[in-house]
Short mmCIF file of C-alpha atoms and ligand atoms in Angstrom, two decimals:
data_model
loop_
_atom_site.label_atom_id
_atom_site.label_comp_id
_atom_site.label_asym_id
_atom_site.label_seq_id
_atom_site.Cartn_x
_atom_site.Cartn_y
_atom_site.Cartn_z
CA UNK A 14 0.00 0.00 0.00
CA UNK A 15 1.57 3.18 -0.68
CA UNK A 16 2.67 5.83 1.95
CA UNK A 17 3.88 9.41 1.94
CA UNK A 18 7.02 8.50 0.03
CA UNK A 19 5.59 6.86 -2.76
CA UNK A 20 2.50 9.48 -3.43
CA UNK A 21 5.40 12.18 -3.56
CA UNK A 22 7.23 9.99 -5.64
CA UNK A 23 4.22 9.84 -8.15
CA UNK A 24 3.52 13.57 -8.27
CA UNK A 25 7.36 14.37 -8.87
CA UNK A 26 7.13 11.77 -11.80
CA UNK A 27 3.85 13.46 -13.47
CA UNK A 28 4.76 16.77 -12.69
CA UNK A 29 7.01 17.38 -15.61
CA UNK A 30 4.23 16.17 -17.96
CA UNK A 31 1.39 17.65 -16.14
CA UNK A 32 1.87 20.92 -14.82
CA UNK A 33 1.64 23.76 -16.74
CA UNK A 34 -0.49 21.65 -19.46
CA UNK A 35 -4.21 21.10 -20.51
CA UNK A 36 -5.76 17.97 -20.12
CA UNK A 37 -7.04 17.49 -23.63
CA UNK A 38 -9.15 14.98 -22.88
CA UNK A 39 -10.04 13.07 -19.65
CA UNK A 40 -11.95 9.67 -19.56
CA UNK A 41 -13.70 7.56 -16.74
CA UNK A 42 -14.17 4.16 -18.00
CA UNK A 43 -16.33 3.42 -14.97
CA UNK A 44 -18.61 5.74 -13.16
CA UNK A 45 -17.29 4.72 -9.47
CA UNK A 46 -13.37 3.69 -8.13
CA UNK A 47 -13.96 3.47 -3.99
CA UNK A 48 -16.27 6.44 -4.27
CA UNK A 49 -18.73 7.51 -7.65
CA UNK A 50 -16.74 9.81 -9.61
CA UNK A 51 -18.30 13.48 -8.90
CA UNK A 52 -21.09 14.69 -11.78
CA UNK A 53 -19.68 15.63 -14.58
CA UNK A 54 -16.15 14.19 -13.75
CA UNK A 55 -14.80 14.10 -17.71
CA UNK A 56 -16.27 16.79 -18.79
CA UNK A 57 -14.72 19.19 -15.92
CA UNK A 58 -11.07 18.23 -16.53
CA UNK A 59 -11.48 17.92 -20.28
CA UNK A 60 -9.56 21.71 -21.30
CA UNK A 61 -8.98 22.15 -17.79
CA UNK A 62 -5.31 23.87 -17.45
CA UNK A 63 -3.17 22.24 -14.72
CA UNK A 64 -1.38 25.03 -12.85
CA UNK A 65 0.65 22.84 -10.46
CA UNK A 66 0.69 19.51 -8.58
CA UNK A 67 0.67 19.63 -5.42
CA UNK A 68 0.79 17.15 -2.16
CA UNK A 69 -1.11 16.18 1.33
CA UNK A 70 -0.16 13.41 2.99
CA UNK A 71 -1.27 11.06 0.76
CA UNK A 72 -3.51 12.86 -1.43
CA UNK A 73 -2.34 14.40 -4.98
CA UNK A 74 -4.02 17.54 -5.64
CA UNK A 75 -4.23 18.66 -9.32
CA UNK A 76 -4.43 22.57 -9.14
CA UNK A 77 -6.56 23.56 -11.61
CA UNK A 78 -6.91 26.71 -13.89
CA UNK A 79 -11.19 26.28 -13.81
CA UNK A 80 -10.82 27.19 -9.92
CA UNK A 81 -11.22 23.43 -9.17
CA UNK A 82 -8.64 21.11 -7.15
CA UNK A 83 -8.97 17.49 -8.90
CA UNK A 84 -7.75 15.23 -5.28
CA UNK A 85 -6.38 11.30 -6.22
CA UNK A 86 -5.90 8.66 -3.48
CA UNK A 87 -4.18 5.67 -4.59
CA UNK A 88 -5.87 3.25 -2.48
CA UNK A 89 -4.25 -0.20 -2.17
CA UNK A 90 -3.26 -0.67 -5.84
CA UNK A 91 -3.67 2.40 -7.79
CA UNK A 92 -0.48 2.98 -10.21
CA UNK A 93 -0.61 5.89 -12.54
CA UNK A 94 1.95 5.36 -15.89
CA UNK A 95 2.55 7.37 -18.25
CA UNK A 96 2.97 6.93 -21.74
CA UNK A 97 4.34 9.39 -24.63
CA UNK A 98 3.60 9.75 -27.65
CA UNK A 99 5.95 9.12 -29.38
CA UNK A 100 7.31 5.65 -27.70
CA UNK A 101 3.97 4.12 -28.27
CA UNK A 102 3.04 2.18 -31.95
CA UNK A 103 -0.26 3.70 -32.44
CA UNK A 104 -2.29 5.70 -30.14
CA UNK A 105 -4.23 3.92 -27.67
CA UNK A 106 -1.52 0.95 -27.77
CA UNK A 107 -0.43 1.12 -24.30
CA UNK A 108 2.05 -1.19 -22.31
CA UNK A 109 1.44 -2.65 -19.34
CA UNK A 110 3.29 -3.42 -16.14
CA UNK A 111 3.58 -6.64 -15.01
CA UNK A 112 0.63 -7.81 -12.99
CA UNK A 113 -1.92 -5.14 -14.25
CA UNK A 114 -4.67 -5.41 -16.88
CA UNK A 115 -5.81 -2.99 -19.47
CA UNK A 116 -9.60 -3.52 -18.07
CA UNK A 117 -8.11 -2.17 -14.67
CA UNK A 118 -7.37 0.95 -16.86
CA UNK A 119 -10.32 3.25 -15.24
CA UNK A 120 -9.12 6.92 -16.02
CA UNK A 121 -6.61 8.50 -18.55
CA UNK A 122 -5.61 12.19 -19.29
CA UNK A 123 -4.46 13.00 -22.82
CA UNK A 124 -2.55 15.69 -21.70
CA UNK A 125 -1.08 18.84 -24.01
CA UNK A 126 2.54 17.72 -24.91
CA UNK A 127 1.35 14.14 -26.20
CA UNK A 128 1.58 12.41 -22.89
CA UNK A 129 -1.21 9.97 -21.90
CA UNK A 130 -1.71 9.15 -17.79
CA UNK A 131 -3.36 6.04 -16.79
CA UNK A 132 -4.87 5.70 -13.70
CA UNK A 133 -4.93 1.61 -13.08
CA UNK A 134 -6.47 0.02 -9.99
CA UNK A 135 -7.28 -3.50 -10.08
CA UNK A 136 -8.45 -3.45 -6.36
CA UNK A 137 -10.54 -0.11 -7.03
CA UNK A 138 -9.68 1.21 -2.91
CA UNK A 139 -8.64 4.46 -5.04
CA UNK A 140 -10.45 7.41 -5.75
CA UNK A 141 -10.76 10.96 -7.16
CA UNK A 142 -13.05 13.57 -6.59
CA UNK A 143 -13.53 17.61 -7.56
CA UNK A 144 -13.28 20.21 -4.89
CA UNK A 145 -13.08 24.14 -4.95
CA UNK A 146 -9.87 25.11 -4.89
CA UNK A 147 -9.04 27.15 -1.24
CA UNK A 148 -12.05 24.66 0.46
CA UNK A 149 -9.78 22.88 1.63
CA UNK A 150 -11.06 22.60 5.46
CA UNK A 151 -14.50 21.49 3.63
CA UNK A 152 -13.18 18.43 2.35
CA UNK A 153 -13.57 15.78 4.32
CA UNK A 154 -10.31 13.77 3.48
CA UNK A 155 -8.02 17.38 3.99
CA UNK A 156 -10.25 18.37 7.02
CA UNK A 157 -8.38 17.90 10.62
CA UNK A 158 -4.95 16.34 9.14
CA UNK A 159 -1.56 17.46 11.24
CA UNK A 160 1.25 18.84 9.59
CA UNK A 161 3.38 16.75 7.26
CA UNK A 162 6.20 14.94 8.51
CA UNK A 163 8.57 17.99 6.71
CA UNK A 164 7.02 20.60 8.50
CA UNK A 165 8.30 23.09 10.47
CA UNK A 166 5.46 22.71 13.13
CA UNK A 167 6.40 19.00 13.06
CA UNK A 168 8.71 19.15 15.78
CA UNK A 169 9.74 17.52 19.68
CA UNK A 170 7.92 19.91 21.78
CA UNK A 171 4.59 19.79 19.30
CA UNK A 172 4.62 16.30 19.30
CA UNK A 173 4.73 16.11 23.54
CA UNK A 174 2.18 18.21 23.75
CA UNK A 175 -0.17 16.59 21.15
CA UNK A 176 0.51 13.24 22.79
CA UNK A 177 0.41 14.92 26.30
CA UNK A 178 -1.57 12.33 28.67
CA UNK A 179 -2.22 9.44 25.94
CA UNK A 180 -2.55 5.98 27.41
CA UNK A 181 -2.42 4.85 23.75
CA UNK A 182 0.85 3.24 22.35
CA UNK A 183 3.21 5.35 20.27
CA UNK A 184 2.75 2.81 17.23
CA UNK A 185 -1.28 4.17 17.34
CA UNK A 186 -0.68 7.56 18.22
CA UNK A 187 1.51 7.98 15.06
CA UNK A 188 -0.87 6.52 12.83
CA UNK A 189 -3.51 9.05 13.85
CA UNK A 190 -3.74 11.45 11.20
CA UNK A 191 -4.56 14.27 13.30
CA UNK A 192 -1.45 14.48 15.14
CA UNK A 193 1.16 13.99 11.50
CA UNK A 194 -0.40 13.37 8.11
CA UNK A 195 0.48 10.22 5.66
CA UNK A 196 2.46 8.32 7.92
CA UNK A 197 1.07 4.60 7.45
CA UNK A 198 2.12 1.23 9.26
CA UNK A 199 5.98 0.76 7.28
CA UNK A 200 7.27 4.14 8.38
CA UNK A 201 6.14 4.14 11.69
CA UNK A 202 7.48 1.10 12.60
CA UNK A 203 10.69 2.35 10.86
CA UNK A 204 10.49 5.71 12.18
CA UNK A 205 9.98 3.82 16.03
CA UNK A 206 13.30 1.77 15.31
CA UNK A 207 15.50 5.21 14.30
CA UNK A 208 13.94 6.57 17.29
CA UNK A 209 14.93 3.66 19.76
CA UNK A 210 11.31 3.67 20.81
CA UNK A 211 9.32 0.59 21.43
CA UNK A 212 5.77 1.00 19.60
CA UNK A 213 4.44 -0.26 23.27
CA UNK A 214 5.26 2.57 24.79
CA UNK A 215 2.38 4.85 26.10
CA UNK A 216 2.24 7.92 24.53
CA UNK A 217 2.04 10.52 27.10
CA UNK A 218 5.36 9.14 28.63
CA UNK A 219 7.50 10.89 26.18
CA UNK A 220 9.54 13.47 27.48
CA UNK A 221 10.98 16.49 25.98
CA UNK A 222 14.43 14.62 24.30
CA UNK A 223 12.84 11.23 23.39
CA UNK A 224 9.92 13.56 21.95
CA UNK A 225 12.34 15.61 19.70
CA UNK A 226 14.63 12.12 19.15
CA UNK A 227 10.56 10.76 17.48
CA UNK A 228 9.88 14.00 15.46
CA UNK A 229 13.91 13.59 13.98
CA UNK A 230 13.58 9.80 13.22
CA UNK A 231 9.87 10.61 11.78
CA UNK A 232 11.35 13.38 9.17
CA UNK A 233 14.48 11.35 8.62
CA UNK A 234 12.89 8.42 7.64
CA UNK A 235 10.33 9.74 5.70
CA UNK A 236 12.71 12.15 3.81
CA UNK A 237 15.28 9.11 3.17
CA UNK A 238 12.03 7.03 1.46
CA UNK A 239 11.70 10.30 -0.61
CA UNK A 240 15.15 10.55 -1.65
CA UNK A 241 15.24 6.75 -2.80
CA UNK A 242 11.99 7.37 -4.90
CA UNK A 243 13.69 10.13 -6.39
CA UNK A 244 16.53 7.80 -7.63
CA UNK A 245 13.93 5.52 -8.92
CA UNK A 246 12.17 8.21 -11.09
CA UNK A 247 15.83 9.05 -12.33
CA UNK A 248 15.96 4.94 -13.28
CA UNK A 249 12.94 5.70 -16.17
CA UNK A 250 15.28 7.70 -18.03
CA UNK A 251 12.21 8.47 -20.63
CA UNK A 252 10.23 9.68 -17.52
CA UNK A 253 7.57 6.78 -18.74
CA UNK A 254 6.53 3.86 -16.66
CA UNK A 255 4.78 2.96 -13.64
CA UNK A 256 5.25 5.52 -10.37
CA UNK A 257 5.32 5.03 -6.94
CA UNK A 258 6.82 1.80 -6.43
CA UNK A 259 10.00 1.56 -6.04
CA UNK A 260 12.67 -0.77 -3.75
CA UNK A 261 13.11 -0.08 -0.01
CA UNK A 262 15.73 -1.19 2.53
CA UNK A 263 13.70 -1.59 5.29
CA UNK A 264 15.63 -1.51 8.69
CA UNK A 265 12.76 -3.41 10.66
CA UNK A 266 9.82 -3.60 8.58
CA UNK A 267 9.28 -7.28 7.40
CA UNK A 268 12.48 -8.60 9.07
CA UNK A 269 10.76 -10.77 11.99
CA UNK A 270 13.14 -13.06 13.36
CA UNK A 271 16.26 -11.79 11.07
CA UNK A 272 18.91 -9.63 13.88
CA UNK A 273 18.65 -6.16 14.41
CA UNK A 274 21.28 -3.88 12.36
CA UNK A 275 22.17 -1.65 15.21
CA UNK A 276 25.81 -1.81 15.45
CA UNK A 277 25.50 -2.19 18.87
CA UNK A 278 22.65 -4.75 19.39
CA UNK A 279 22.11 -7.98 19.17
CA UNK A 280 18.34 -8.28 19.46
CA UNK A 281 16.23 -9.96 16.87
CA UNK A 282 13.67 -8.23 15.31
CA UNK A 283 9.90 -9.16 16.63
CA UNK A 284 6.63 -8.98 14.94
CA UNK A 285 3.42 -8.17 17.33
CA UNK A 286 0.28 -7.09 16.49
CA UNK A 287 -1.46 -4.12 17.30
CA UNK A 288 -4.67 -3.28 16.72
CA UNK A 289 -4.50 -5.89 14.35
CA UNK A 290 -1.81 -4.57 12.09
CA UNK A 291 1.66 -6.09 12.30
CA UNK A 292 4.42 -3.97 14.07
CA UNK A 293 8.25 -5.01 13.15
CA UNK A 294 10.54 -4.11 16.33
CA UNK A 295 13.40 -5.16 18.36
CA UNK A 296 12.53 -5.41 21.82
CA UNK A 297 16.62 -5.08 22.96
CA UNK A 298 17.15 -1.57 21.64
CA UNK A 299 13.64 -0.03 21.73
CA UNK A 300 12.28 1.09 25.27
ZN1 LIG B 429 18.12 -3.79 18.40
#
């Protein structure tokens, strides 16, 4: 499922043949992903400008030049691709990654420059929908979400006092939206082990220095996931090709029973569960 990273990985690879350009034509092959499309959906994009891509946790907004903001959410197993012109044999001939299926092909954007973007999503837990652009707080999805990871208000002494009191553990409290937006299970586990913080830990025990050590290991991580989606967008050369997913090395995350790779432990990393989602840890170095 993709996280922060890989949405910001996906709007740095359309954003060269997006923004700035009119969508020349927009299609929805079906007339619902997780949600119906809004009225109109084709018709409202088609000669729509795009004026610039932007980001919230993981939710691409498509600034638009009619006033409107088209928002995407990748779901479980939405991919866009893109596909020029000139690389393909006739229009309309489109290649496919491995694993998807042309009938999972449920939106594309002709843009202006001869680019086409397909949105595929076999498991259809994606999404897009219309909003007016500087509504945000009316939007349910953007409504109530805490500053991204990057942000300046993202910090120790924010996160303490957000967390001030919480009998919940520090794996939940960092997947709650409100208090940092489009962190998902992978990176807080991972952003737990940088921290040398075990995901058990109650919340409102964090004081000021293991608060700012969280907030560091939160932005490193998330900013290191960034970086190596960056180097896989430099991989497509052509710029075409499937966005978003790209290799990790995970330093806990789906490494139960292999030993931890702090230099100065030798713990063995433990899957629990928690609230019914798996957490990746090693009990030796994270209190
Ligand atoms: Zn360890």
């Amino acid at each position: 499922m993709p996280e922060l990273p890989e949405v910001e990985t996906v709007r740095r690879g359309l954003e060269p043949v997006m923004a700035g350009r009119t969508i020349l034509k927009a299609e929805n092959r079906r007339s619902d992903l997780r949600f119906p499309f809004p009225d109109h959906f084709a018709e409202r994009l088609t000669g729509a400008r795009i004026e610039r891509l932007d980001r919230r946790a993981k939710y691409l907004l498509f600034r638009l030049c009619s006033g409107e903001t088209l928002l995407a959410h990748l779901g479980m197993s939405g991919r866009f691709t893109i596909h020029l012109d000139q690389n393909t044999e006739k229009p309309g001939d489109f290649a496919h990654a491995p694993g998807t299926s042309e009938k999972h092909d449920h939106v594309v954007f002709e843009m202006e420059g001869g680019a086409h973007i397909i949105f595929n999503d076999p498991r259809r837990f994606g999404f897009m929908t219309l909003f007016q652009t500087g509504n945000e707080e009316a939007v349910p999805f953007l409504a109530g979400l805490g500053p991204e990871p990057n942000a300046n208000d993202f910090n120790g002494p924010f996160l303490r006092d957000q967390v001030k009191g919480k009998k919940t553990p520090l794996k939940a409290a960092l997947l709650d939206q409100r208090l940092v937006a489009g962190l998902g299970n992978i990176y807080v586990c991972e952003a737990l082990y940088h921290a040398r913080l075990s995901p058990r830990r109650l919340a409102g025990t964090l004081g000021p220095q293991r608060a700012e050590r969280l907030a560091q290991a939160v932005r490193q991580v998330i900013a290191a996931a960034i970086e190596a989606g960056g180097s896989s967008l430099r991989d497509f050369a052509s710029a075409e090709g499937e966005l978003g997913y790209f290799q990790h090395s995970f330093q806990v995350y789906g490494r139960e029973g292999e030993p931890c790779l702090a230099p100065d432990c030798t713990g063995t990393v433990q899957r629990i569960l928690q609230s019914g989602r798996s957490t990746f840890f090693c009990p030796t170095c994270q209190r």
